[in-house]
Coordinates of C-alpha atoms in Angstrom, one line a residue:
M1 CA -7.5 -15.1 -4.4
D2 CA -4.6 -16.0 -6.7
A3 CA -4.5 -15.4 -10.4
V4 CA -1.9 -15.3 -13.2
F5 CA -2.3 -13.3 -16.4
H6 CA -0.3 -13.1 -19.6
G7 CA 0.1 -10.7 -22.5
K8 CA -1.2 -7.6 -20.7
K9 CA 0.6 -4.2 -20.4
I10 CA 0.1 -0.8 -18.9
T11 CA 0.8 1.6 -21.8
G12 CA 0.1 4.9 -20.2
I13 CA -0.7 6.7 -16.9
L14 CA -2.1 10.2 -16.3
T15 CA -2.5 11.8 -12.9
V16 CA -5.1 14.7 -12.6
L17 CA -4.5 17.0 -9.7
P18 CA -6.7 19.8 -8.3
E19 CA -5.2 23.2 -8.1
T20 CA -5.9 23.7 -4.4
E21 CA -3.1 22.9 -2.0
S22 CA -3.4 23.1 1.8
Y23 CA -0.4 23.0 4.1
F24 CA -0.3 21.1 7.4
D25 CA 1.2 24.1 9.2
D26 CA -1.8 26.3 8.2
E27 CA -4.3 23.7 9.5
I28 CA -2.9 23.3 13.0
G29 CA -5.3 25.8 14.4
N30 CA -8.2 23.6 13.3
Y31 CA -7.3 20.9 15.8
N32 CA -8.1 20.6 19.5
F33 CA -4.6 19.8 20.5
P34 CA -1.4 21.8 21.6
E35 CA 0.5 23.1 18.6
K36 CA 3.8 21.7 19.7
Q37 CA 2.3 18.2 20.0
T38 CA 0.6 18.5 16.6
K39 CA 3.9 19.6 14.9
R40 CA 5.6 16.4 16.0
L41 CA 3.4 14.5 13.6
K42 CA 4.7 16.4 10.6
K43 CA 8.1 14.7 10.6
V44 CA 6.9 11.3 11.8
M45 CA 4.0 10.9 9.4
G46 CA 5.4 12.8 6.5
F47 CA 2.8 15.5 6.6
N48 CA 3.5 18.7 4.6
K49 CA 0.7 19.5 2.2
H50 CA -2.3 17.8 0.4
V51 CA -4.3 18.5 -2.7
L52 CA -8.0 19.2 -2.2
A53 CA -10.9 19.3 -4.7
K54 CA -13.2 22.3 -4.6
S55 CA -16.5 21.8 -2.8
T56 CA -18.3 22.1 -6.2
S57 CA -16.2 19.5 -7.9
T58 CA -17.1 15.8 -8.3
A59 CA -14.9 12.8 -9.0
S60 CA -16.4 12.4 -12.5
D61 CA -15.2 16.0 -13.3
F62 CA -11.6 14.9 -12.8
C63 CA -12.2 11.7 -14.8
V64 CA -13.8 13.6 -17.7
Q65 CA -11.1 16.2 -17.8
G66 CA -8.4 13.6 -17.8
L67 CA -9.9 11.5 -20.6
N68 CA -10.6 14.6 -22.7
H69 CA -6.9 15.5 -22.2
L70 CA -5.8 12.2 -23.6
L71 CA -8.3 12.4 -26.5
E72 CA -7.2 16.0 -27.4
E73 CA -3.5 15.1 -27.2
K74 CA -4.3 12.0 -29.4
L75 CA -2.8 9.7 -26.7
I76 CA -5.8 7.5 -27.2
E77 CA -8.7 7.4 -29.7
K78 CA -12.3 6.7 -28.9
K79 CA -12.5 3.9 -31.4
D80 CA -9.8 2.0 -29.5
I81 CA -11.6 2.0 -26.1
G82 CA -13.3 -1.2 -25.2
A83 CA -14.2 -0.4 -21.7
V84 CA -14.0 2.2 -18.9
I85 CA -13.6 1.0 -15.3
V86 CA -14.1 3.5 -12.5
V87 CA -12.8 2.6 -9.1
G88 CA -13.5 4.8 -6.1
L89 CA -15.7 5.7 -3.1
S90 CA -16.9 9.1 -4.2
P91 CA -19.9 8.6 -6.6
D92 CA -21.6 11.7 -8.0
Y93 CA -24.9 10.0 -7.3
F94 CA -26.4 6.7 -6.2
L95 CA -27.6 6.5 -9.8
P96 CA -26.4 6.8 -12.6
Q97 CA -23.0 5.1 -12.4
M98 CA -19.8 7.1 -12.7
S99 CA -18.7 5.1 -15.7
N100 CA -21.9 6.0 -17.6
I101 CA -21.5 9.7 -16.7
I102 CA -18.0 9.7 -18.2
H103 CA -19.3 7.7 -21.2
G104 CA -21.9 10.3 -21.9
K105 CA -19.9 13.5 -21.2
C106 CA -17.0 12.2 -23.4
N107 CA -19.4 10.9 -26.1
L108 CA -17.9 7.4 -26.3
P109 CA -19.1 4.8 -28.7
R110 CA -22.1 2.7 -27.6
D111 CA -20.2 -0.5 -27.6
V112 CA -17.9 0.7 -24.8
L113 CA -18.5 -1.3 -21.7
C114 CA -19.1 0.7 -18.5
V115 CA -18.0 -0.8 -15.1
D116 CA -18.0 0.8 -11.6
M117 CA -16.2 -0.8 -8.6
P118 CA -16.7 0.8 -5.1
Q119 CA -13.3 0.0 -3.7
G120 CA -10.8 2.0 -1.6
C121 CA -7.1 1.4 -0.9
C122 CA -6.7 -1.7 -3.0
G123 CA -8.7 -0.2 -5.8
F124 CA -5.8 0.0 -8.3
L125 CA -5.1 -3.7 -7.9
L126 CA -8.7 -4.7 -8.3
G127 CA -9.2 -2.4 -11.2
L128 CA -6.2 -3.9 -13.0
M129 CA -7.5 -7.4 -12.3
E130 CA -10.9 -6.5 -13.9
A131 CA -9.1 -4.9 -16.8
F132 CA -6.9 -8.0 -17.4
M133 CA -10.0 -10.2 -17.4
L134 CA -11.9 -8.0 -19.8
L135 CA -9.0 -7.8 -22.2
D136 CA -9.2 -11.6 -22.8
C137 CA -12.6 -10.8 -24.5
M138 CA -11.5 -7.6 -26.3
K139 CA -8.4 -8.5 -28.3
D140 CA -7.2 -5.2 -29.9
K141 CA -9.2 -2.8 -27.6
K142 CA -7.8 -0.8 -24.7
I143 CA -9.2 -0.4 -21.2
V144 CA -9.3 3.0 -19.5
L145 CA -9.0 2.5 -15.7
F146 CA -10.0 5.4 -13.5
N147 CA -9.1 5.6 -9.9
S148 CA -10.8 8.7 -8.5
D149 CA -11.8 10.0 -5.1
I150 CA -12.6 13.3 -3.4
L151 CA -12.7 11.9 0.1
S152 CA -11.7 15.2 1.7
H153 CA -15.4 16.1 1.3
K154 CA -16.2 13.3 3.8
V155 CA -13.5 14.1 6.5
S156 CA -13.9 16.6 9.4
K157 CA -11.5 19.5 9.1
H158 CA -11.2 19.3 12.9
D159 CA -10.0 15.7 12.8
R160 CA -6.2 15.6 13.2
N161 CA -6.1 11.8 12.7
D162 CA -7.8 11.8 9.3
Y163 CA -7.9 15.2 7.7
P164 CA -4.1 15.8 7.1
L165 CA -3.9 12.4 5.4
I166 CA -6.5 12.8 2.7
G167 CA -5.6 13.9 -0.8
D168 CA -8.0 14.2 -3.8
L169 CA -6.6 13.2 -7.1
T170 CA -7.5 11.0 -10.1
T171 CA -5.5 8.7 -12.2
L172 CA -6.2 7.2 -15.6
T173 CA -4.4 4.0 -16.6
I174 CA -4.4 2.6 -20.1
V175 CA -4.2 -1.2 -20.2
D176 CA -4.1 -3.4 -23.4
N177 CA -3.0 -6.7 -24.8
S178 CA 0.7 -6.5 -25.5
V179 CA 3.6 -8.9 -25.9
Y180 CA 7.0 -7.8 -24.7
E181 CA 10.1 -8.2 -26.8
D182 CA 11.2 -11.1 -24.6
N183 CA 7.7 -12.5 -24.6
N184 CA 7.9 -12.7 -20.8
N185 CA 5.1 -10.7 -19.3
E186 CA 3.6 -13.0 -16.8
I187 CA 1.6 -11.1 -14.1
V188 CA 1.1 -12.6 -10.7
F189 CA -1.9 -11.4 -8.6
R190 CA -2.8 -12.2 -5.0
L191 CA -5.6 -10.5 -2.9
L192 CA -6.7 -11.3 0.6
A193 CA -9.6 -9.9 2.8
D194 CA -10.8 -9.9 6.4
G195 CA -14.3 -8.4 6.6
S196 CA -14.5 -9.0 10.4
K197 CA -12.4 -5.8 10.7
R198 CA -14.3 -3.8 8.2
D199 CA -15.2 -1.0 10.6
V200 CA -11.6 0.1 11.5
L201 CA -11.8 2.3 8.3
W202 CA -15.3 3.5 7.5
I203 CA -18.0 6.2 7.0
P204 CA -20.8 5.1 9.4
A205 CA -23.7 7.2 7.9
G206 CA -24.8 8.0 4.4
G207 CA -25.8 4.6 3.1
F208 CA -29.1 2.7 3.5
A209 CA -28.1 1.1 6.8
M210 CA -27.8 4.6 8.4
P211 CA -29.1 7.4 6.1
S212 CA -27.6 10.9 6.6
T213 CA -29.8 13.1 8.9
A214 CA -29.4 16.2 11.0
E215 CA -28.4 13.8 13.8
T216 CA -25.6 12.1 11.9
A217 CA -24.2 15.5 10.9
K218 CA -23.7 16.7 14.5
M219 CA -20.1 17.2 15.3
E220 CA -19.0 15.6 18.6
A221 CA -15.7 15.1 20.5
S222 CA -14.6 11.5 20.1
E223 CA -12.6 9.4 22.5
D224 CA -9.4 10.3 20.7
G225 CA -10.1 14.1 21.2
N226 CA -11.0 14.8 17.6
L227 CA -14.2 16.4 16.4
R228 CA -16.1 14.4 13.8
C229 CA -19.7 13.3 13.0
L230 CA -21.2 10.0 11.8
D231 CA -21.1 11.4 8.2
N232 CA -17.3 11.6 8.4
L233 CA -14.7 9.1 7.3
H234 CA -12.7 7.7 10.2
M235 CA -9.7 5.4 10.4
N236 CA -8.6 3.7 13.5
G237 CA -4.9 4.4 12.9
G238 CA -3.6 1.9 15.5
E239 CA -5.7 -1.0 14.2
V240 CA -4.7 -0.3 10.6
F241 CA -1.0 0.0 11.5
N242 CA -1.1 -3.3 13.3
F243 CA -3.0 -4.9 10.4
V244 CA -0.5 -3.7 7.8
Q245 CA 2.6 -4.8 9.8
T246 CA 1.1 -8.2 10.7
E247 CA -0.4 -9.2 7.4
V248 CA 1.5 -7.6 4.5
P249 CA 5.1 -8.8 5.1
P250 CA 4.1 -12.5 5.4
M251 CA 1.8 -12.2 2.3
L252 CA 4.7 -10.8 0.2
T253 CA 7.2 -13.2 1.6
K254 CA 4.9 -16.1 0.7
M255 CA 4.5 -14.6 -2.8
F256 CA 8.2 -14.5 -3.2
E257 CA 8.5 -18.1 -2.2
D258 CA 5.6 -19.3 -4.3
N259 CA 6.9 -17.7 -7.4
T260 CA 10.6 -18.5 -6.8
V261 CA 11.7 -14.9 -6.8
S262 CA 13.7 -12.8 -4.4
K263 CA 13.0 -9.3 -3.3
D264 CA 16.4 -8.5 -4.9
D265 CA 14.8 -9.3 -8.3
F266 CA 12.6 -6.3 -8.2
D267 CA 13.6 -2.8 -9.3
Y268 CA 10.8 -1.0 -7.5
F269 CA 8.2 -1.6 -4.8
L270 CA 5.3 0.6 -5.6
F271 CA 3.1 0.6 -2.5
H272 CA -0.1 2.3 -1.4
Q273 CA 0.7 5.5 0.5
P274 CA -1.0 5.6 3.9
N275 CA 1.8 7.7 5.6
K276 CA 5.6 7.8 5.7
F277 CA 5.9 6.1 9.1
M278 CA 3.8 3.1 8.1
L279 CA 5.8 2.7 4.9
Q280 CA 9.1 2.9 6.7
K281 CA 8.1 0.2 9.2
L282 CA 6.8 -1.9 6.4
A283 CA 10.1 -1.5 4.4
D284 CA 12.1 -2.4 7.6
A285 CA 10.0 -5.5 8.2
L286 CA 10.6 -6.7 4.7
E287 CA 14.3 -5.5 4.7
L288 CA 13.6 -3.4 1.6
P289 CA 16.0 -0.5 0.6
Y290 CA 14.2 2.8 1.0
E291 CA 15.4 3.9 -2.5
K292 CA 13.3 1.2 -4.1
L293 CA 10.1 2.1 -2.1
F294 CA 8.9 5.6 -2.6
M295 CA 7.2 7.3 0.4
N296 CA 6.7 10.9 -0.8
I297 CA 3.1 11.0 -2.0
V298 CA 1.5 11.9 1.4
E299 CA 3.8 14.8 1.9
N300 CA 3.0 16.3 -1.5
Y301 CA -0.5 15.2 -2.3
G302 CA -1.9 13.4 0.7
N303 CA -3.2 9.8 0.7
P304 CA -5.2 9.4 -2.5
S305 CA -6.8 6.1 -1.7
G306 CA -6.9 3.7 -4.7
A307 CA -5.0 6.2 -6.9
S308 CA -1.8 5.9 -4.7
I309 CA 0.2 3.4 -6.8
P310 CA -0.3 5.1 -10.2
A311 CA 0.4 8.5 -8.6
V312 CA 3.7 7.1 -7.2
I313 CA 4.6 6.1 -10.8
T314 CA 3.8 9.4 -12.4
S315 CA 5.4 11.4 -9.6
N316 CA 8.7 9.4 -9.3
L317 CA 9.3 7.2 -12.4
R318 CA 8.3 9.3 -15.4
E319 CA 11.7 9.1 -17.1
Q320 CA 12.0 5.4 -16.4
M321 CA 8.6 4.6 -17.7
L322 CA 9.2 6.6 -21.0
S323 CA 12.8 5.4 -21.5
K324 CA 13.6 3.0 -24.3
S325 CA 17.1 2.3 -23.0
K326 CA 16.0 -0.4 -20.5
S327 CA 13.4 -2.8 -21.7
M328 CA 11.2 -3.1 -18.6
Y329 CA 11.3 -2.8 -14.8
N330 CA 10.3 -5.6 -12.5
C331 CA 7.9 -4.1 -10.0
C332 CA 5.9 -5.2 -7.0
L333 CA 2.7 -3.3 -6.6
S334 CA 1.1 -3.7 -3.2
A335 CA -1.9 -2.1 -1.4
F336 CA -3.7 -2.5 1.9
G337 CA -6.5 -0.8 3.7
S338 CA -10.3 -0.5 3.7
G339 CA -12.2 -3.7 3.8
L340 CA -9.9 -4.8 5.3
T341 CA -8.2 -5.9 2.1
W342 CA -4.5 -6.4 1.1
G343 CA -2.8 -7.8 -1.9
A344 CA 0.0 -7.5 -4.5
I345 CA 0.8 -7.8 -8.2
F346 CA 4.2 -8.7 -9.6
M347 CA 4.5 -7.3 -13.1
K348 CA 6.8 -5.5 -15.5
L349 CA 6.4 -1.8 -16.1
G350 CA 8.0 0.5 -18.8
Q351 CA 7.9 1.6 -22.4
M352 CA 4.8 3.6 -21.8
A353 CA 3.4 6.1 -24.4
F354 CA 2.8 8.6 -21.7
C355 CA 3.4 9.0 -17.9
D356 CA 2.3 12.5 -16.9
E357 CA 0.6 14.8 -14.4
I358 CA -1.7 17.7 -15.1
R359 CA -3.3 20.3 -12.9
T360 CA -6.9 21.4 -13.2
K361 CA -9.0 24.2 -11.7
L362 CA -11.4 21.7 -10.2

């Protein structure tokens, strides 16, 4: 899918982090592999620590705390909200929807539209696309886009392939109709999918196709030597790596050509954060300078699924996003993963009202 949008702007981003941090070195004893072998992964993959939600916390808890923070700090007002969009794979319940839970707990006006989107790695791109389309109907209203997951609850702690990667955090992104000073805020969007490879990143049990039972909860040694059950998330790392290296560079190269831009025209490349090794290889394939493509989210927070890109922004570009000295920054936002789905957005970022991180006790 290709789309072009005009007159839309991100005016604020907030990252909500749990207080619990777990270090890779402290988890080595959980895995059924030699310690020396496991430690080699730390440098290659960029493992250091990840943030984890408490077992009693839900994704909506982080969303509600984040929105209440914005309301209390008067960074947004209830009357200005036209819709809340919640993107993630960690619903509190099958019913009601996450967006309605947030709506009720934050006592939002009845005319606020509630939308849920069950999407993973490309969730920020898809959430922005939905927000852009809704804004065409809402004129002076703002959209609150939540990207929230607590996928550590669905990963085996004895799975060296998957557990060190996962990070639980939530981002809130405010999007509205805005015209830049130079009146040039065209936004270019492209999204591709290959559902034939849907099972290289999945949770086999827990849905209607395979309900969770005592049998699906049994931990067993897999072919790769890790312990996991059918209720656990699992990623075929080799398949995902090959997919990213094969599909993402030509997609972006084609977007550059189609839009008559060069990679040198971009100030930053803000990518989904699977792991440091994959990002380095992707940067090398595209011949992108490392200083323009941040790779530090996994080592500090873990891979936060659809919240990766906004987390990259609040963690690395706060001063740039709040600065008034430069009008805007040309950015390429790209994500790839579950689905399998991959895509990118070319847009300007900057002049935000806020770009912050907060810690919670959740």
